[in-house]
Amino acid sequence: MSGYYYAVREGRNKGVYETWNECKREVIGYQGAKYKKFATMDEAQEFMNLSTPSRSRSTYRRAAVDSTKSTSRSLSKRSRNNQPQSDTGVQVIYTDGASRGNGKDSAVAGYGVYWGDNHPNN
């Protein structure tokens, strides 16, 4: 054993290896491999726990919304008060999200929140 630790953050199999031969099997020929040699296991683990910074671009884009438009519809009382509520009276909201290319520098993601029919925060 060489006394070094080889952390593979991006490669065929992520992990910390004790020899260069083990490490190079995971990274040589792997496009975008991210790996580094460390003197201690703690340093190698810290490297593994770091997130890979994304390329220089905005992390999010605001949706194009025309806030000057309004609709004038007459809503029934039932429709106006149709906010989901739990049995304890707490308001219920729904969320969903997705990511394309998760774990890669070029990953993009988004999410949505739904507060209920005709809620102003939708």
Coordinates of C-alpha atoms in Angstrom, one line a residue:
M1 CA 0.0 0.0 0.0
S2 CA 1.3 3.4 -1.0
G3 CA 0.0 5.4 2.0
Y4 CA -2.2 7.6 -0.3
Y5 CA -5.9 7.7 -1.0
Y6 CA -7.4 8.3 -4.4
A7 CA -10.8 9.8 -4.4
V8 CA -13.0 9.3 -7.5
R9 CA -15.8 11.8 -7.5
E10 CA -16.8 11.2 -11.2
G11 CA -15.8 8.0 -12.8
R12 CA -17.0 4.5 -13.6
N13 CA -17.4 3.7 -9.9
K14 CA -17.2 6.6 -7.4
G15 CA -15.3 5.9 -4.2
V16 CA -11.9 6.2 -2.4
Y17 CA -9.2 3.7 -3.5
E18 CA -5.9 2.8 -1.8
T19 CA -3.9 2.3 -4.9
W20 CA -3.3 4.2 -8.2
N21 CA -4.0 1.0 -10.2
E22 CA -7.5 0.7 -8.6
C23 CA -8.2 4.3 -9.2
K24 CA -7.0 4.5 -12.8
R25 CA -9.4 1.6 -13.8
E26 CA -12.2 3.9 -12.8
V27 CA -11.0 7.1 -14.5
I28 CA -8.8 6.4 -17.5
G29 CA -10.9 6.7 -20.6
Y30 CA -13.9 8.1 -18.7
Q31 CA -14.8 11.5 -20.1
G32 CA -15.2 14.1 -17.4
A33 CA -13.5 12.0 -14.7
K34 CA -12.8 13.9 -11.4
Y35 CA -10.3 12.4 -9.1
K36 CA -7.5 13.4 -6.8
K37 CA -4.7 11.9 -4.6
F38 CA -4.7 12.6 -0.8
A39 CA -2.5 11.9 2.1
T40 CA -5.4 11.1 4.5
M41 CA -8.7 9.4 4.3
D42 CA -10.4 12.4 5.8
E43 CA -9.2 14.7 3.0
A44 CA -10.3 12.2 0.4
Q45 CA -13.8 11.9 2.0
E46 CA -14.1 15.7 2.1
F47 CA -13.3 15.8 -1.7
M48 CA -16.0 13.2 -2.2
N49 CA -18.6 15.3 -0.3
L50 CA -17.9 18.5 -2.3
S51 CA -20.5 19.3 -5.0
T52 CA -19.2 19.9 -8.5
P53 CA -19.6 23.5 -9.4
S54 CA -21.7 24.1 -12.5
R55 CA -20.4 25.9 -15.5
S56 CA -20.7 29.7 -15.5
R57 CA -24.3 30.3 -16.2
S58 CA -27.4 31.3 -14.2
T59 CA -28.6 28.6 -11.9
Y60 CA -32.2 29.4 -12.8
R61 CA -34.3 31.3 -15.2
R62 CA -37.5 33.1 -14.4
A63 CA -40.5 32.1 -16.3
A64 CA -41.9 34.7 -18.6
V65 CA -45.1 35.9 -17.0
D66 CA -47.2 38.9 -18.2
S67 CA -48.3 40.3 -14.8
T68 CA -50.3 43.1 -16.5
K69 CA -52.9 40.7 -17.9
S70 CA -55.9 39.9 -15.7
T71 CA -59.0 37.9 -16.2
S72 CA -62.3 39.0 -15.0
R73 CA -64.4 35.9 -14.5
S74 CA -67.1 35.5 -12.1
L75 CA -66.3 32.6 -9.8
S76 CA -68.8 30.8 -7.6
K77 CA -68.3 30.9 -3.9
R78 CA -67.4 27.2 -3.9
S79 CA -64.8 27.8 -6.6
R80 CA -63.2 30.7 -4.7
N81 CA -62.9 28.7 -1.5
N82 CA -61.8 25.5 -3.1
Q83 CA -58.4 25.5 -1.4
P84 CA -57.2 22.0 -0.3
Q85 CA -57.2 21.7 3.4
S86 CA -56.1 18.8 5.7
D87 CA -58.3 17.4 8.4
T88 CA -56.5 19.7 10.9
G89 CA -57.2 22.8 8.9
V90 CA -53.7 23.2 7.6
Q91 CA -53.5 24.3 4.0
V92 CA -52.3 21.7 1.5
I93 CA -49.9 22.5 -1.3
Y94 CA -48.5 20.3 -4.0
T95 CA -45.0 20.4 -5.4
D96 CA -43.1 18.6 -8.2
G97 CA -39.7 18.8 -9.6
A98 CA -37.4 17.2 -12.2
S99 CA -33.8 17.3 -13.3
R100 CA -32.3 16.5 -16.7
G101 CA -28.7 15.3 -16.6
N102 CA -28.6 15.0 -12.8
G103 CA -25.1 14.8 -11.5
K104 CA -23.5 16.4 -14.6
D105 CA -22.1 19.9 -15.0
S106 CA -24.8 20.6 -17.7
A107 CA -27.7 19.5 -15.5
V108 CA -30.9 21.6 -15.5
A109 CA -33.8 21.4 -13.1
G110 CA -37.1 23.0 -12.2
Y111 CA -39.9 22.7 -9.9
G112 CA -43.5 23.8 -9.5
V113 CA -45.8 24.6 -6.6
Y114 CA -49.6 24.4 -6.7
W115 CA -51.6 26.1 -3.9
G116 CA -55.1 25.1 -5.1
D117 CA -57.6 26.4 -7.6
N118 CA -57.4 30.1 -8.3
H119 CA -54.9 30.8 -5.5
P120 CA -52.9 34.0 -6.1
N121 CA -49.6 32.3 -5.4
N122 CA -50.0 29.9 -8.3

